GROMACS .gro file of C-alpha atoms in nm:
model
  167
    1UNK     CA    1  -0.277  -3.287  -4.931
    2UNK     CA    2  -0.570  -3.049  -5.029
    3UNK     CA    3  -0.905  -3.186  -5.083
    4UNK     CA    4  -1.156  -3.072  -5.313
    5UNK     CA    5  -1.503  -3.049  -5.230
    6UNK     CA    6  -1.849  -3.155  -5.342
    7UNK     CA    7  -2.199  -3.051  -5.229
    8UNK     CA    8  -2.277  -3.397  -5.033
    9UNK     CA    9  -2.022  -3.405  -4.741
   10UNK     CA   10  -1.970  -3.043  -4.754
   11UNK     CA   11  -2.361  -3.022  -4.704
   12UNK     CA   12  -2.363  -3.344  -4.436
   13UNK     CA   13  -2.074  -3.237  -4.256
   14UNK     CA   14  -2.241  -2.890  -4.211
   15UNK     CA   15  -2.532  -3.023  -4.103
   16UNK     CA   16  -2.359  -3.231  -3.791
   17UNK     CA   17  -2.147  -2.940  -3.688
   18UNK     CA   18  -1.845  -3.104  -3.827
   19UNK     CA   19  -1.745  -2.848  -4.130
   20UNK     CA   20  -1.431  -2.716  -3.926
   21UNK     CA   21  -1.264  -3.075  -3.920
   22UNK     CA   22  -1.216  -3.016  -4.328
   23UNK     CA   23  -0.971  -2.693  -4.230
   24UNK     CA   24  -0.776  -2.939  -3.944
   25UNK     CA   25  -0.753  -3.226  -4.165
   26UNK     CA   26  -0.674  -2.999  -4.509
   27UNK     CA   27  -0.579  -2.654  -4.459
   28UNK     CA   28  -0.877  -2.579  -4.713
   29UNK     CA   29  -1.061  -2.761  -4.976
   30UNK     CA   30  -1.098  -2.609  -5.309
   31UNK     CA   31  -1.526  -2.570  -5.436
   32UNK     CA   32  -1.603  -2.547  -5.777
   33UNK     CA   33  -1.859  -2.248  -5.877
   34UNK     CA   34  -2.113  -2.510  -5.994
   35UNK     CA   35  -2.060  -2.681  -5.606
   36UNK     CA   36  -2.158  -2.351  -5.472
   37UNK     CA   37  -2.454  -2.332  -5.679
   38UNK     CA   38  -2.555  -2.697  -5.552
   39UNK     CA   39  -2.490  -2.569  -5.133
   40UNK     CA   40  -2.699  -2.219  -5.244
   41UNK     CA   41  -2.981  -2.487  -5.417
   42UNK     CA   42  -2.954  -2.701  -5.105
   43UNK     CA   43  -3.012  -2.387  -4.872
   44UNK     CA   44  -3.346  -2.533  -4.735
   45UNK     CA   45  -3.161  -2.794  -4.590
   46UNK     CA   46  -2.766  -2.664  -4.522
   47UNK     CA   47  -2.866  -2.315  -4.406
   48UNK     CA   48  -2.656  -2.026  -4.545
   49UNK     CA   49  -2.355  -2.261  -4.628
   50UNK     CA   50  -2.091  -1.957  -4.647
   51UNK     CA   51  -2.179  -1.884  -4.245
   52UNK     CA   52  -2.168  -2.195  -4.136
   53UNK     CA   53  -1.868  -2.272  -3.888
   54UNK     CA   54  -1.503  -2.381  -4.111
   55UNK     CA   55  -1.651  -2.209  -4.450
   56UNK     CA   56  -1.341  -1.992  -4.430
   57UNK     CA   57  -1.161  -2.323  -4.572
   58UNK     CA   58  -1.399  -2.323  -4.846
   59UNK     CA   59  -1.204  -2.147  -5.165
   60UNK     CA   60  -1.412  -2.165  -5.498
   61UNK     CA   61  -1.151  -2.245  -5.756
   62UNK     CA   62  -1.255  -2.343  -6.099
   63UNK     CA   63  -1.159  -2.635  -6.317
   64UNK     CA   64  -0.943  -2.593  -6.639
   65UNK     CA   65  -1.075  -2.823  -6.834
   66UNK     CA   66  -1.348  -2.765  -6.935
   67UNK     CA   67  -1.393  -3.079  -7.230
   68UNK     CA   68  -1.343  -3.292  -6.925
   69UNK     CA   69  -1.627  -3.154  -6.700
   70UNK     CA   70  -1.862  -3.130  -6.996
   71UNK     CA   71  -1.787  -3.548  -7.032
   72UNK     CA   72  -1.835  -3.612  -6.708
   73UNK     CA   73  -2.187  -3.390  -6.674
   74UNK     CA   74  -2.337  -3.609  -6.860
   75UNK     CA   75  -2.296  -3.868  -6.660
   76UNK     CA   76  -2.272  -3.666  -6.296
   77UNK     CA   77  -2.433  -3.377  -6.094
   78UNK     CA   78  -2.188  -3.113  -6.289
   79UNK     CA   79  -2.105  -3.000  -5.948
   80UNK     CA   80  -1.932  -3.321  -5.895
   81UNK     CA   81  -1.796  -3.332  -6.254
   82UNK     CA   82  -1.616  -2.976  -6.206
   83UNK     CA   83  -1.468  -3.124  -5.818
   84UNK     CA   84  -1.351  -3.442  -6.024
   85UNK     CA   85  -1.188  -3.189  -6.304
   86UNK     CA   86  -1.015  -2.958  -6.056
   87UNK     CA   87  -0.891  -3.304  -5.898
   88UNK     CA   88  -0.759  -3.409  -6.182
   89UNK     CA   89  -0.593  -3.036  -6.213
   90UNK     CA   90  -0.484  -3.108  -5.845
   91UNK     CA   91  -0.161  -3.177  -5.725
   92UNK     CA   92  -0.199  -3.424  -5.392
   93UNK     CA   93  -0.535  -3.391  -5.435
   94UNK     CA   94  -0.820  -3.588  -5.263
   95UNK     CA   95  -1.202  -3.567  -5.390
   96UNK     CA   96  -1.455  -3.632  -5.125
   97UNK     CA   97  -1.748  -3.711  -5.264
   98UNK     CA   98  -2.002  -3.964  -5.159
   99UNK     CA   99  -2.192  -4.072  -5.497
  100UNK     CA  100  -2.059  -4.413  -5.628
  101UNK     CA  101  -2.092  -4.302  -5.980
  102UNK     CA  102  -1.882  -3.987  -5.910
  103UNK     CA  103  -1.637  -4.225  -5.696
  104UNK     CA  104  -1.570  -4.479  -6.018
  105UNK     CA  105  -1.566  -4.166  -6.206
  106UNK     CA  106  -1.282  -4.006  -6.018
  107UNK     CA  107  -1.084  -4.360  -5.944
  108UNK     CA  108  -1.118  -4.423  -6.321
  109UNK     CA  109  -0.893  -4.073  -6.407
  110UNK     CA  110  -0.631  -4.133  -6.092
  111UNK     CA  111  -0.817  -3.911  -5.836
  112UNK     CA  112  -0.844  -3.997  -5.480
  113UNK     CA  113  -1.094  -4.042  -5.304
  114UNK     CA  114  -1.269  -3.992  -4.935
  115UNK     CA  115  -1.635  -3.975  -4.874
  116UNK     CA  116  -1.765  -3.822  -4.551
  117UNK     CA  117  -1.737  -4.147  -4.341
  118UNK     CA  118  -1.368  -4.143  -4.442
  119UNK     CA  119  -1.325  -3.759  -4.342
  120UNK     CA  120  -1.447  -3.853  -4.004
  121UNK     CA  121  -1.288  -4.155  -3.956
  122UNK     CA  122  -0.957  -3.937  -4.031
  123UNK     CA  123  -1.039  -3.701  -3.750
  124UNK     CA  124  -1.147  -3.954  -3.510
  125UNK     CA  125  -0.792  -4.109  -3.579
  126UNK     CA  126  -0.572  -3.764  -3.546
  127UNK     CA  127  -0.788  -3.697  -3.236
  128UNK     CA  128  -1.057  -3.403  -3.357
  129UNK     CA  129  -1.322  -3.589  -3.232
  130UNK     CA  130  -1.369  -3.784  -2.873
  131UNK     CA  131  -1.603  -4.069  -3.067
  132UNK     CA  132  -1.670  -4.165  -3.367
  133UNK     CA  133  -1.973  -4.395  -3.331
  134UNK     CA  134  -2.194  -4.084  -3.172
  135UNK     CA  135  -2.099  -3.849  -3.467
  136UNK     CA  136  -2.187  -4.160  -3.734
  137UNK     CA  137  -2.548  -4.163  -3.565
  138UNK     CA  138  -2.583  -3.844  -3.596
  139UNK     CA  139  -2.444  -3.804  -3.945
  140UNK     CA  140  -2.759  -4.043  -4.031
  141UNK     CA  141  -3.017  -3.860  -3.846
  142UNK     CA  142  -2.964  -3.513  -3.879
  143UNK     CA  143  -2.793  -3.548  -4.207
  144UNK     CA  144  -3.002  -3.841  -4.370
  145UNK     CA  145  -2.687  -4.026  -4.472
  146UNK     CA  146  -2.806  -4.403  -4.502
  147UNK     CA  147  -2.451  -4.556  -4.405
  148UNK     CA  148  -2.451  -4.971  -4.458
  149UNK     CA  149  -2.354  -5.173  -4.094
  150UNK     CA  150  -2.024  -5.296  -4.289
  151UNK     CA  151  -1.955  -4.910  -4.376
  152UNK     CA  152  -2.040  -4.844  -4.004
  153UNK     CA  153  -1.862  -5.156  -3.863
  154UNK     CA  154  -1.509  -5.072  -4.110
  155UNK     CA  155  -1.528  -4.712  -3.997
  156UNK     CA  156  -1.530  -4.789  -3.614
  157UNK     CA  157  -1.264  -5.065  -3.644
  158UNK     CA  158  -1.061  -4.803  -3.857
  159UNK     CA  159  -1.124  -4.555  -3.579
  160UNK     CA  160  -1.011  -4.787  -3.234
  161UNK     CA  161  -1.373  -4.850  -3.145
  162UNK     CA  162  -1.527  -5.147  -3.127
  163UNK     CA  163  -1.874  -5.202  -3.275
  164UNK     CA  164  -2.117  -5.268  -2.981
  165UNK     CA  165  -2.036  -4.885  -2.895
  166UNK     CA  166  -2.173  -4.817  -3.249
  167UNK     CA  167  -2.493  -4.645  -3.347
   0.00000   0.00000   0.00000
């Protein structure tokens, strides 16, 4: 499976150290140029993106088609409308990307889906990360993620822990 990549858990997942499980979990995730554009925009916040510990796994590949990506921008970030393209384009393909709209979006066209929560639940379960409840604190304080108690509660059953070890 290779994943595509948007700007929101590309930019959270750098931001809690956590970048490299994308490479373990994917080989590599494919970026479109207008993602890039989105981490370079978001530079205050990510740091220098294409440093960052696992950016090697980052490989900007741009979508086909184009008619598509134009639809979806007007809808979408057009970051997220090119990752939802290239999806589409995709063979075993799955999109993580964290905005609902962008989700329904990509679910409505027959691409996968994972938002960050998911890509660290993954990891948790093939045993890239010790605990998961620690990282999903962190994820909302360093990274600003505001992650519902069901979200938080799913994700920790989904991962073996229980939720009184939670954040």
């Amino acid at each position: 499976m290779i994943a595509i990549g948007t700007a929101s858990p590309i930019g959270a997942l750098i931001q809690i150290g956590q970048l490299p499980l994308v490479g373990k979990l994917f080989g590599a995730a494919l970026i479109p140029p207008a993602v890039a554009e989105e981490l370079d925009d978001g530079s205050e916040i990510v740091g220098d993106w294409r440093a960052a510990p696992g950016a090697a796994a980052l490989t900007a590949h741009s979508a086909e088609n184009e008619v598509l990506v134009r639809e979806l921008s007007g809808q979408l970030y057009r970051g997220d409308a090119a990752a939802i393209a290239v999806g589409a384009e995709t063979a075993d393909a799955v999109l993580l990307i964290d905005e609902a709209e962008g989700r329904r979006a990509a679910r409505r066209i027959g691409v996968r889906v994972m938002g960050t929560v998911g890509v660290l639940v993954v990891a948790k379960r093939f045993g890239h990360l010790p605990k998961l409840a620690p990282i999903l604190a962190e994820l909302q304080r360093k990274a600003h993620q505001c992650i519902g108690g069901d979200i938080v509660r799913r994700a920790l059953e989904l991962a073996g822990e229980h939720h009184d070890s939670g954040p």
